[in-house]
């Protein structure tokens, strides 16, 4: 049987620090995976569950959105994927008796790690106004309570409907339909906090706000640039793809403020070489860039390409691109001192990368939140596109843009219409299919939702998955905003901090997970997801649900919609809850690329969504071509005596879910409150290794935002920067410090001072 959850809260312990690792995976990953799984499940359940992960006829991993290969390995999961599965398939249970024993005020003092370790939720729970404890409530009563709140609002826009990236395509489509039938486009989601900058830049420049490459392209590339990303922790299965590309002859360049063990060397646990040998050295060139310096790096590369004879693909530019003359004129001059100051790189390294580019015909640039969470993130990604366009590296096999998405269906949710600024074409198609006029006014994204709750303009907050309080910036402001709501509702599989930071009333609605069997009155059902590269495939859980009356997300949305919209609403919500094929039929008629959805999703491996730039070198932009853009050089302004902080994950977490208290690759064990600082910067600031400090962010509003008691760790971070784990440091990210255009929080660019802990 699984071990019992911890009674005490070990997340409060001081961490231990050792040397960082220089290789990822291998035998230690296997051992750690098995230990974590055994903590949550019996041996038989471990085997029954893990053999179904990312397999045809099995379930999609609830972790990252990395795509599956055409022929999945027998163990097609990574260490962190196995942790995600174990957390969901756990045999621990959070029952009404647990809530009766723990007042909400006590739970609010616990760490997110401790809360998550208590196990799967089993029963709908209500925290009534003035109550100190959650108490059980029936499903019909819960839906009636929510419906009463929604129907007494002064406007549908006084409600917000948040979505996490774990939600299936079918649930997401039904969810956005319900919100729009109600009359609002307030559909914030986790994309607003991570890859919104990618979508904004790619839609403007290429016409499609998604990546343009497939796994096959990675295997064919000559050069792969991995910028602002740590695949060893955040997308470990990507390392297998990089290893395959490397053995096919690709060069790999990593651009990051921190050295990352997975990009140094990969010990593939699926191969003898990875288990007992030295593994594969992945990175050919490591550029340890300063935080926020990526725009300057790609501007410098583009300048060098423009001034190198025959480096530009003139035919591609002439036929397929707009804005080249203005871009080239601006990029002709280069401020070398400003470039070197922004990047922190020697000029010789930039020239070395330039030589690799010239010797490569097929180039892919991969990136994640290291590029998307800065004030100038959208211009940075536009400059990446400029770089690829110059040599025709869009719409060519083995080349293109590769934003690596996080949660397993975050891209699919956006495809299904989870977006506060939907296109006219989408709303027209949705309205035609369901015979109503959808709201046209733009709704609130995540940051604007927090502002609206703070100001009393949003009174009901409903979350389909996720951990909004912990995932959002400016924790104190977010928590205060949530407490101003009349009602907060969370559809969840496990307990998290958002359940204990509540409105006047709060509901927790437990739901099925990816690993659970989903059986309606009509019979077994399955859902679908879209991966980071635009492949759509089915997901079907096989475990007995944690409680007999748990509802799926589709059923919860459908039953709530009927309760709130009333019997007069013509949408067949009851049929949707029984038969997900009926939802897929509607999706097929509303969303391009999903024609014959029910047949295609049943094919082994699923199907690829169309992508005009990749498929035909056509660009559905305002100009009808791929757009070069002008992006002036900018760099963060960091006063003397201050550092620029980036928030990041440890190796024992995924997004806000903390699986354990170790970061094996960085040498941190037994705790999370650490701040990584370059030894030279630490010496200048008088910060000895092991000293405890408070992190205090500085922002133009003058508000003090403090994260207390962090252990200083001397670490090879790029000069001028620091790093610490979120969600503990989200308190430092000002709500109004967001990226231009995308409004994404600037979690990779927080100016901080380090004060000795009292």
XYZ file of C-alpha atoms in Angstrom:
758
model
C 0.000 0.000 0.000
C 0.970 3.642 -0.428
C 2.663 5.439 2.424
C 0.593 7.816 4.521
C 0.939 11.534 3.772
C 3.250 13.502 6.068
C 1.676 14.808 9.274
C 4.229 17.561 9.727
C 5.105 19.989 6.931
C 8.679 19.229 5.785
C 8.573 22.092 3.263
C 9.431 24.401 6.168
C 12.799 22.696 6.710
C 16.091 24.327 5.722
C 17.573 22.909 2.514
C 20.889 21.126 2.126
C 23.244 22.026 -0.714
C 25.748 19.945 -2.637
C 27.447 20.189 -6.029
C 25.190 20.406 -9.103
C 24.944 17.507 -11.536
C 26.362 17.552 -15.054
C 24.175 14.836 -16.576
C 20.462 14.065 -16.492
C 18.407 10.863 -16.179
C 20.198 7.481 -16.120
C 19.882 5.027 -13.229
C 19.199 7.731 -10.590
C 16.095 8.795 -12.518
C 14.767 5.237 -12.540
C 15.379 4.808 -8.829
C 13.776 8.141 -7.967
C 10.765 7.374 -10.173
C 10.124 4.054 -8.476
C 10.482 5.539 -5.001
C 8.045 8.346 -5.756
C 5.521 5.939 -7.293
C 5.807 3.543 -4.340
C 5.078 6.413 -1.933
C 1.701 6.920 -3.613
C 0.658 3.494 -4.921
C 0.901 -0.250 -4.378
C 3.327 -2.123 -6.709
C 0.508 -3.621 -8.779
C -1.078 -0.219 -9.307
C 2.297 1.256 -10.299
C 2.739 -1.321 -13.072
C -0.880 -1.124 -14.233
C -0.684 2.644 -14.514
C 2.765 3.418 -15.910
C 2.487 0.912 -18.756
C -0.487 2.899 -20.116
C 1.165 6.335 -20.121
C 1.367 7.885 -23.622
C 0.466 4.583 -25.239
C -2.099 4.030 -27.967
C -5.290 3.067 -26.182
C -3.890 4.469 -22.931
C -3.930 7.938 -21.383
C -1.996 11.087 -22.107
C 0.483 12.035 -19.399
C -1.012 14.762 -17.181
C 2.384 16.497 -17.173
C 3.959 18.261 -20.133
C 2.766 18.624 -23.730
C 5.789 17.053 -25.413
C 4.583 14.968 -28.401
C 4.682 11.186 -28.619
C 6.883 9.454 -31.220
C 5.274 7.406 -34.000
C 6.370 4.228 -32.249
C 6.183 4.778 -28.486
C 8.662 2.965 -26.282
C 7.284 0.438 -23.817
C 8.078 2.991 -21.087
C 7.090 6.207 -22.904
C 7.322 8.484 -19.893
C 9.955 10.491 -18.086
C 10.776 10.820 -14.405
C 8.586 13.878 -13.921
C 5.784 12.351 -15.961
C 5.840 9.342 -13.657
C 5.623 11.687 -10.667
C 2.593 13.404 -12.193
C 0.916 10.060 -12.811
C 1.704 8.847 -9.279
C 0.262 12.026 -7.754
C -2.989 11.518 -9.668
C -3.209 7.722 -9.341
C -2.384 7.860 -5.629
C -4.277 5.665 -3.204
C -4.416 8.477 -0.635
C -7.802 10.173 -0.177
C -8.898 13.585 1.088
C -12.335 12.839 2.532
C -14.992 14.868 4.374
C -13.457 13.586 7.601
C -10.207 15.326 6.686
C -11.998 18.657 6.218
C -13.900 18.180 9.488
C -10.588 17.775 11.302
C -8.854 20.779 9.716
C -10.269 24.316 9.750
C -9.552 26.362 6.645
C -7.419 28.796 8.652
C -5.124 25.934 9.639
C -4.907 24.622 6.058
C -3.952 28.103 4.864
C -0.804 27.880 6.989
C 0.322 24.664 5.278
C 2.606 24.547 2.240
C 1.314 23.620 -1.191
C 3.468 20.505 -1.000
C 1.753 19.304 2.193
C -1.718 20.018 0.828
C -1.041 18.093 -2.371
C 0.282 15.100 -0.464
C -3.077 14.446 1.218
C -4.481 12.583 -1.787
C -7.422 12.618 -4.189
C -10.571 14.572 -3.412
C -13.688 12.425 -3.125
C -16.717 14.591 -2.310
C -18.088 18.028 -3.278
C -17.337 20.388 -0.388
C -18.852 23.755 0.557
C -17.337 26.454 2.722
C -20.410 28.473 3.624
C -20.285 32.143 4.487
C -18.887 32.577 7.985
C -18.000 28.880 8.323
C -14.620 27.700 9.583
C -14.671 24.250 7.917
C -15.625 22.837 4.547
C -18.655 20.521 4.729
C -20.038 17.982 2.218
C -22.670 19.075 -0.287
C -24.573 17.131 -2.935
C -23.897 17.627 -6.620
C -27.350 19.016 -7.415
C -27.148 21.407 -4.471
C -23.708 22.591 -5.581
C -24.850 23.280 -9.141
C -27.953 25.072 -7.880
C -25.830 27.254 -5.591
C -23.486 28.264 -8.439
C -26.411 28.858 -10.800
C -28.115 31.104 -8.250
C -24.980 33.227 -7.901
C -24.493 33.484 -11.664
C -28.092 34.392 -12.434
C -28.224 37.150 -9.823
C -25.149 38.964 -11.140
C -25.669 42.415 -12.559
C -23.890 41.273 -15.743
C -22.393 38.000 -17.005
C -19.076 39.870 -17.088
C -19.094 39.806 -13.285
C -18.038 36.145 -13.570
C -14.697 34.758 -14.749
C -14.039 31.206 -15.967
C -10.418 30.115 -15.633
C -8.946 27.008 -17.294
C -5.782 25.035 -16.655
C -3.867 23.239 -19.378
C -4.891 19.795 -18.146
C -8.497 20.191 -19.346
C -9.437 18.005 -22.334
C -10.526 19.355 -25.703
C -14.083 18.187 -25.118
C -14.378 19.772 -21.669
C -12.727 22.997 -22.855
C -15.091 23.333 -25.817
C -18.147 22.777 -23.623
C -16.752 25.186 -21.008
C -16.191 28.079 -23.391
C -19.605 27.441 -24.954
C -21.233 27.664 -21.518
C -19.423 30.927 -20.689
C -20.432 32.473 -24.002
C -24.027 31.243 -23.740
C -24.029 32.914 -20.346
C -22.787 36.071 -22.096
C -19.106 36.651 -21.317
C -15.671 36.234 -22.871
C -14.002 36.255 -19.443
C -11.997 33.102 -20.147
C -8.536 33.579 -18.615
C -6.217 30.584 -18.773
C -2.707 29.504 -17.914
C -1.512 30.482 -21.411
C -1.868 34.088 -20.290
C 0.942 33.460 -17.800
C 3.331 31.420 -19.937
C 3.223 31.365 -23.770
C 0.929 34.309 -24.528
C 3.991 36.202 -25.767
C 4.696 33.382 -28.233
C 1.157 33.437 -29.560
C 1.167 37.225 -29.918
C 4.482 37.328 -31.790
C 3.829 34.322 -34.032
C 0.317 35.416 -34.993
C 1.650 38.801 -36.070
C 4.658 37.496 -37.982
C 3.568 34.103 -39.351
C -0.216 34.182 -38.990
C -0.437 31.110 -36.732
C 0.226 31.414 -32.999
C 1.694 27.916 -32.660
C 4.935 26.121 -33.421
C 5.576 25.030 -36.991
C 7.681 21.905 -36.460
C 7.078 18.229 -35.766
C 9.258 15.610 -34.110
C 10.312 14.516 -37.588
C 11.616 18.028 -38.226
C 13.749 17.888 -35.090
C 15.303 14.641 -36.292
C 16.157 16.260 -39.653
C 17.551 19.579 -38.401
C 21.139 20.695 -38.963
C 21.102 23.150 -36.044
C 18.805 23.328 -33.012
C 18.956 26.387 -30.765
C 17.378 25.820 -27.339
C 16.853 29.224 -25.716
C 15.365 29.991 -22.312
C 14.371 26.406 -21.640
C 15.345 23.592 -19.273
C 14.095 20.372 -20.900
C 15.865 18.146 -18.365
C 13.346 19.207 -15.718
C 10.418 20.701 -17.609
C 10.152 18.478 -20.717
C 12.482 15.514 -20.094
C 11.262 13.469 -23.082
C 12.615 16.243 -25.291
C 16.105 15.031 -24.381
C 15.466 11.775 -26.249
C 14.518 13.761 -29.346
C 17.633 15.932 -29.036
C 19.765 12.820 -28.631
C 18.287 11.345 -31.823
C 18.861 14.616 -33.677
C 22.413 14.766 -32.387
C 23.169 11.249 -33.632
C 21.750 12.222 -37.025
C 24.324 15.013 -37.234
C 22.587 18.045 -35.736
C 24.480 20.671 -33.777
C 22.817 21.890 -30.575
C 23.257 25.326 -29.034
C 21.827 26.089 -25.592
C 21.194 29.674 -24.557
C 20.441 30.026 -20.853
C 21.475 32.022 -17.773
C 22.052 28.748 -15.887
C 23.878 25.627 -17.010
C 21.306 22.812 -17.137
C 22.367 19.218 -16.552
C 20.042 17.766 -19.189
C 21.457 19.957 -21.919
C 25.009 19.120 -20.873
C 24.705 15.337 -21.034
C 21.784 12.940 -21.314
C 21.903 9.404 -19.948
C 18.955 7.862 -21.734
C 17.413 5.305 -19.352
C 15.968 3.440 -22.351
C 19.422 2.472 -23.666
C 22.406 0.539 -22.292
C 24.639 3.512 -23.094
C 22.456 5.708 -20.933
C 22.224 3.260 -18.056
C 25.817 2.116 -17.683
C 27.767 4.302 -20.094
C 28.563 7.964 -20.318
C 25.397 8.970 -22.137
C 25.322 11.582 -24.892
C 26.838 15.050 -24.744
C 24.112 17.226 -26.220
C 25.298 20.837 -26.271
C 27.957 21.858 -28.783
C 27.912 25.526 -27.759
C 26.632 26.933 -24.459
C 25.892 30.649 -24.393
C 25.406 31.714 -20.781
C 23.345 34.761 -21.517
C 22.267 37.410 -19.066
C 18.609 37.508 -18.136
C 16.694 39.374 -20.823
C 19.604 39.369 -23.269
C 18.075 37.103 -25.926
C 16.713 39.987 -28.009
C 20.190 41.486 -28.230
C 21.667 38.106 -29.207
C 19.278 37.509 -32.099
C 19.614 41.129 -33.254
C 23.368 40.596 -33.387
C 22.959 37.361 -35.352
C 20.643 39.067 -37.802
C 23.093 41.922 -38.261
C 25.872 39.451 -39.025
C 23.704 37.573 -41.518
C 22.740 40.779 -43.307
C 26.383 41.790 -43.629
C 27.597 38.354 -44.793
C 27.566 37.792 -48.583
C 25.015 35.205 -49.749
C 23.793 34.518 -46.199
C 20.226 35.671 -46.834
C 17.779 33.511 -48.795
C 16.875 36.301 -51.196
C 14.363 34.217 -53.191
C 12.387 33.210 -50.086
C 12.402 36.755 -48.742
C 11.215 38.224 -52.053
C 8.422 35.705 -52.569
C 7.124 35.135 -49.068
C 8.025 38.090 -46.820
C 6.926 41.646 -46.119
C 8.691 44.405 -44.184
C 12.193 43.295 -45.138
C 13.436 46.723 -46.259
C 12.495 48.437 -42.997
C 13.921 45.584 -40.928
C 17.211 45.474 -42.860
C 17.680 49.224 -42.661
C 17.282 49.215 -38.895
C 19.420 46.100 -38.400
C 22.269 47.379 -40.573
C 23.779 49.185 -37.603
C 24.791 47.369 -34.454
C 25.673 48.906 -31.113
C 28.297 46.353 -30.135
C 28.961 47.658 -26.589
C 25.222 47.683 -25.825
C 24.892 44.189 -27.280
C 27.740 42.823 -25.180
C 26.368 44.508 -22.056
C 22.868 43.096 -22.638
C 23.994 39.557 -23.427
C 27.007 39.273 -21.124
C 28.645 37.211 -23.874
C 32.077 37.644 -25.455
C 31.798 38.688 -29.096
C 33.745 35.583 -30.095
C 30.891 33.352 -28.903
C 28.344 35.262 -30.958
C 30.601 34.873 -33.988
C 30.942 31.151 -33.283
C 27.155 30.813 -33.324
C 27.094 32.809 -36.566
C 29.486 30.306 -38.143
C 27.261 27.422 -37.059
C 24.295 29.186 -38.647
C 26.134 29.682 -41.939
C 27.006 26.000 -42.090
C 23.409 24.900 -41.439
C 20.609 24.841 -43.978
C 17.843 23.602 -41.638
C 17.522 25.459 -38.326
C 14.999 25.157 -35.496
C 14.730 27.535 -32.553
C 13.083 26.089 -29.420
C 12.121 28.250 -26.477
C 10.009 28.318 -23.333
C 9.318 30.766 -20.528
C 12.873 32.053 -20.386
C 11.916 34.067 -23.453
C 8.221 34.689 -22.814
C 8.169 36.275 -19.341
C 10.001 39.573 -19.893
C 8.668 43.030 -20.669
C 10.172 42.779 -24.155
C 9.222 39.132 -24.753
C 7.085 39.749 -27.841
C 9.854 41.745 -29.608
C 12.329 39.006 -28.636
C 10.255 36.281 -30.279
C 9.627 38.499 -33.308
C 13.403 38.813 -33.620
C 13.718 35.018 -33.483
C 11.279 34.879 -36.388
C 13.355 37.487 -38.263
C 16.363 35.230 -37.789
C 14.591 32.199 -39.225
C 13.048 34.112 -42.128
C 16.406 35.481 -43.275
C 17.538 32.017 -44.358
C 14.151 30.601 -45.321
C 13.840 28.443 -42.226
C 10.040 28.428 -42.068
C 8.038 25.944 -44.122
C 11.084 23.806 -44.828
C 11.477 20.243 -43.481
C 13.829 20.250 -40.507
C 13.334 23.944 -39.784
C 10.972 26.322 -38.031
C 9.703 27.783 -34.765
C 9.289 25.515 -31.748
C 7.726 27.129 -28.671
C 7.661 24.235 -26.201
C 4.380 24.371 -24.325
C 3.999 23.367 -20.714
C 0.853 21.651 -19.442
C -0.423 18.709 -21.444
C -3.361 20.347 -23.246
C -2.716 24.039 -22.772
C -2.427 24.442 -26.557
C -5.568 22.398 -27.170
C -7.598 24.514 -24.767
C -6.734 27.626 -26.761
C -7.626 25.825 -30.008
C -11.013 24.958 -28.463
C -11.776 28.643 -27.836
C -10.460 29.227 -24.320
C -9.411 32.781 -25.115
C -10.574 36.129 -23.834
C -10.066 37.718 -27.266
C -11.673 35.263 -29.709
C -11.523 35.893 -33.436
C -14.584 37.042 -35.343
C -14.405 33.896 -37.476
C -14.522 31.646 -34.407
C -17.464 33.496 -32.865
C -19.337 33.473 -36.158
C -18.892 29.706 -36.513
C -19.828 29.069 -32.877
C -22.923 31.251 -33.130
C -24.047 29.616 -36.352
C -23.634 26.087 -34.960
C -25.523 26.784 -31.723
C -27.985 29.406 -33.050
C -27.079 32.279 -30.723
C -25.164 35.543 -30.805
C -21.929 35.153 -28.801
C -20.600 38.158 -26.890
C -18.148 40.164 -28.968
C -16.470 42.395 -26.380
C -13.064 41.174 -25.254
C -12.967 39.577 -21.832
C -10.393 39.503 -19.039
C -7.109 37.632 -19.242
C -5.469 36.374 -16.044
C -3.910 39.648 -14.911
C -7.031 41.635 -15.755
C -9.183 39.070 -13.915
C -7.166 39.662 -10.748
C -7.582 43.411 -11.178
C -11.318 42.986 -11.756
C -11.743 40.833 -8.634
C -9.702 43.353 -6.653
C -11.940 46.181 -7.852
C -15.210 44.308 -7.284
C -15.988 43.988 -10.996
C -15.736 40.159 -10.940
C -17.722 38.540 -8.126
C -17.788 34.851 -9.120
C -14.584 33.014 -9.952
C -14.810 29.511 -11.434
C -11.673 27.445 -12.149
C -11.685 24.298 -14.263
C -8.489 22.759 -12.912
C -5.278 24.479 -11.967
C -4.085 26.292 -8.844
C -4.847 29.909 -9.663
C -3.670 31.461 -6.411
C -0.262 29.794 -6.543
C 0.216 30.178 -10.296
C -0.593 33.892 -10.467
C 1.780 36.804 -9.866
C 1.791 39.142 -6.863
C 0.533 36.539 -4.398
C -0.675 38.994 -1.754
C -2.652 40.991 -4.321
C -4.074 37.810 -5.879
C -5.164 36.405 -2.522
C -6.782 39.690 -1.517
C -8.628 39.786 -4.845
C -9.916 36.215 -4.424
C -11.219 37.052 -0.945
C -13.340 39.864 -2.398
C -15.402 37.439 -4.500
C -18.876 36.340 -3.475
C -18.179 32.797 -4.642
C -15.066 30.882 -5.681
C -15.345 27.423 -7.271
C -12.552 24.988 -8.108
C -12.887 21.778 -10.122
C -9.910 19.747 -8.919
C -8.457 16.309 -8.399
C -6.355 17.222 -5.338
C -6.176 19.841 -2.636
C -4.151 22.995 -3.335
C -3.731 26.491 -1.960
C -6.514 27.958 -4.103
C -9.003 25.944 -2.021
C -8.019 27.716 1.189
C -7.936 31.286 -0.149
C -11.636 31.764 -0.760
C -14.448 34.149 -1.464
C -17.329 34.648 0.945
C -18.411 31.152 -0.080
C -16.337 28.462 -1.760
C -16.908 25.139 -3.461
C -14.509 22.319 -4.253
C -15.838 20.012 -6.968
C -13.786 16.796 -7.258
C -13.333 15.404 -10.742
C -11.934 12.469 -12.656
C -8.265 12.567 -13.652
C -6.533 11.380 -16.809
C -5.789 8.025 -15.185
C -9.412 7.315 -14.199
C -12.016 5.326 -16.109
C -14.717 7.638 -17.463
C -18.032 5.802 -17.800
C -21.274 7.684 -18.492
C -24.782 6.257 -18.558
C -24.128 5.473 -22.218
C -20.871 3.599 -21.545
C -17.092 4.216 -21.555
C -15.959 7.618 -22.822
C -12.603 9.041 -23.873
C -11.248 12.537 -24.397
C -8.651 14.110 -26.669
C -5.680 16.434 -26.263
C -3.399 18.473 -28.518
C 0.335 18.314 -27.928
C 2.963 21.015 -28.292
C 3.375 20.292 -32.006
C -0.261 20.327 -33.067
C -0.951 16.582 -32.945
C -4.379 15.586 -31.606
C -4.862 12.152 -30.059
C -7.155 10.312 -27.670
C -6.705 9.707 -23.950
C -8.474 6.950 -22.043
C -7.927 6.234 -18.332
C -8.161 2.754 -16.861
C -8.211 3.063 -13.066
C -11.269 2.814 -10.842
C -12.159 6.388 -9.788
C -11.296 7.387 -6.198
C -15.000 7.659 -5.295
C -18.103 6.162 -6.910
C -19.936 9.430 -7.630
C -17.078 11.475 -9.079
C -18.001 13.375 -12.244
C -15.848 14.086 -15.280
C -15.050 17.651 -16.236
C -17.430 17.316 -19.194
C -20.254 16.181 -16.902
C -19.573 18.975 -14.392
C -19.621 21.656 -17.083
C -22.723 20.200 -18.749
C -24.743 19.848 -15.542
C -23.738 23.335 -14.387
C -24.671 24.802 -17.770
C -28.130 23.263 -17.600
C -28.632 24.524 -14.042
C -27.465 28.055 -14.861
C -28.989 28.471 -18.338
C -32.233 26.713 -17.533
C -34.422 24.250 -19.422
C -35.098 26.766 -22.167
C -31.497 26.661 -23.397
C -31.528 24.495 -26.561
C -27.979 23.168 -26.181
C -28.155 19.391 -25.556
C -26.116 19.499 -22.372
C -27.462 16.188 -21.084
C -26.454 14.473 -24.331
C -22.985 16.038 -24.165
C -22.481 14.600 -20.667
C -23.439 11.107 -21.868
C -21.727 10.992 -25.257
C -18.512 12.902 -25.959
C -18.772 11.980 -29.658
C -21.580 14.538 -29.871
C -19.248 17.269 -28.621
C -16.608 16.213 -31.144
C -19.210 16.432 -33.924
C -19.846 20.050 -32.934
C -16.133 20.810 -32.711
C -15.740 19.439 -36.243
C -18.268 21.965 -37.547
C -16.865 24.954 -35.641
C -13.063 24.697 -35.595
C -10.973 24.381 -38.795
C -8.861 21.239 -39.018
C -11.242 19.049 -37.002
C -13.383 17.801 -39.855
C -14.282 14.134 -39.408
C -12.965 14.495 -35.847
C -14.509 11.324 -34.432
C -12.973 9.133 -37.104
C -9.529 10.748 -37.123
C -9.067 10.786 -33.351
C -9.635 7.031 -33.268
C -6.715 6.376 -35.572
C -3.516 5.152 -33.873
C -1.397 8.209 -33.136
C -4.198 10.662 -33.886
C -3.812 13.381 -36.521
C -1.971 16.620 -37.235
C -3.783 19.932 -37.363
C -3.137 22.085 -40.441
C -0.472 24.781 -40.207
C -0.370 27.000 -43.271
C 3.232 28.317 -42.926
C 4.541 24.783 -42.431
C 2.304 23.002 -44.928
C 2.284 25.398 -47.871
C 4.437 28.413 -47.024
C 1.322 30.555 -46.941
C 0.938 33.098 -44.177
C -2.512 34.189 -42.941
C -1.273 37.556 -41.674
C -2.564 41.053 -42.340
C -0.147 41.345 -45.290
C -0.661 37.811 -46.581
C 3.064 37.200 -46.106
C 5.519 36.448 -43.324
C 6.311 39.735 -41.631
C 9.743 41.006 -40.760
C 9.563 43.376 -37.800
C 11.703 46.124 -36.298
C 12.559 45.472 -32.652
C 14.745 48.106 -30.982
C 17.298 46.850 -28.485
C 16.089 47.029 -24.893
C 17.531 45.643 -21.685
C 16.279 45.518 -18.085
C 17.246 48.453 -15.896
C 18.843 47.047 -12.762
C 20.152 49.591 -10.218
C 23.524 49.037 -8.507
C 23.396 46.624 -5.596
C 20.369 44.841 -7.025
C 19.952 41.581 -8.959
C 17.519 40.488 -11.627
C 15.608 37.466 -10.366
C 14.075 34.721 -12.457
C 11.560 32.317 -10.986
C 11.961 28.678 -11.998
C 10.978 25.097 -11.183
C 12.878 22.573 -9.158
C 13.308 19.064 -10.517
C 10.684 17.813 -8.038
C 7.803 19.900 -9.328
C 5.622 20.542 -12.331
C 4.166 24.026 -12.574
C 2.764 24.684 -9.077
C 2.559 20.993 -8.110
C 5.469 20.108 -5.834
C 6.221 16.376 -5.791
C 9.151 16.516 -3.402
C 11.692 18.833 -1.827
C 14.790 17.990 -3.876
C 16.333 19.546 -6.959
C 18.765 16.758 -7.741
C 20.338 18.362 -10.810
C 21.145 21.586 -8.948
C 22.355 19.845 -5.795
C 19.514 21.126 -3.571
C 17.880 18.624 -1.194
C 15.353 18.762 1.598
C 13.998 22.256 0.995
C 12.981 24.882 -1.534
C 13.709 28.296 -0.041
C 17.008 28.935 -1.789
C 18.259 31.781 -3.970
C 20.983 30.977 -6.492
C 23.538 33.783 -6.882
C 26.752 34.034 -8.881
C 29.723 33.876 -6.448
C 31.188 37.096 -7.858
C 27.907 38.956 -7.391
C 27.566 37.457 -3.920
C 31.046 38.672 -2.999
C 30.218 42.205 -4.150
C 27.021 42.140 -2.089
C 28.740 40.583 0.950
C 26.590 37.455 0.842
C 28.360 34.348 2.100
C 27.205 30.954 0.892
C 24.668 29.602 3.371
C 23.540 32.972 4.651
C 19.783 33.522 4.999
C 18.227 36.547 3.334
C 14.856 38.044 2.506
C 14.139 38.742 -1.152
C 12.519 42.149 -1.639
C 11.349 43.172 -5.092
C 11.490 46.768 -6.258
C 8.850 48.214 -8.560
C 7.774 51.718 -9.460
C 4.603 51.511 -7.324
C 6.718 51.540 -4.154
C 4.902 48.526 -2.647
C 7.152 46.243 -0.596
C 6.899 42.652 -1.768
C 8.949 40.325 0.409
C 9.762 36.605 0.337
C 11.403 35.775 3.649
C 14.162 33.432 4.748
C 15.956 32.107 1.665
C 19.317 30.391 1.857
C 21.965 31.941 -0.390
C 23.556 29.346 -2.669
C 26.655 30.289 -4.631
C 25.857 28.961 -8.087
C 27.087 29.519 -11.661
C 24.268 31.893 -12.634
C 25.000 34.518 -15.299
C 26.356 37.725 -13.730
C 23.755 40.160 -12.511
C 21.061 37.520 -12.155
C 19.597 35.293 -9.490
C 17.167 32.398 -9.481
C 14.633 30.980 -7.004
C 11.702 28.588 -7.137
C 8.100 29.511 -7.707
C 5.399 29.589 -6.403
C 7.294 30.717 -3.283
C 8.637 33.759 -5.156
C 5.484 34.691 -7.094
C 4.832 37.127 -4.245
C 7.677 39.221 -5.693
C 6.209 39.623 -9.202
C 4.221 42.900 -9.385
C 0.757 42.476 -10.851
C 1.290 45.393 -13.202
C 4.750 44.319 -14.372
C 3.767 42.588 -17.593
C 5.061 42.016 -21.092
C 4.150 44.571 -23.703
C 1.325 43.373 -25.981
C 0.817 39.938 -24.351
C 0.247 41.144 -20.744
C 2.196 38.130 -19.446
C 3.713 38.586 -15.955
C 7.453 39.314 -16.061
C 8.425 36.414 -13.823
C 11.897 36.144 -15.384
C 12.776 39.785 -14.748
C 12.149 40.847 -11.146
C 14.491 43.469 -9.690
C 15.324 42.407 -6.133
C 17.511 43.377 -3.252
C 18.707 40.762 -0.774
C 18.392 41.740 2.875
C 19.793 39.651 5.746
C 16.978 37.765 7.444
C 16.191 39.172 10.861
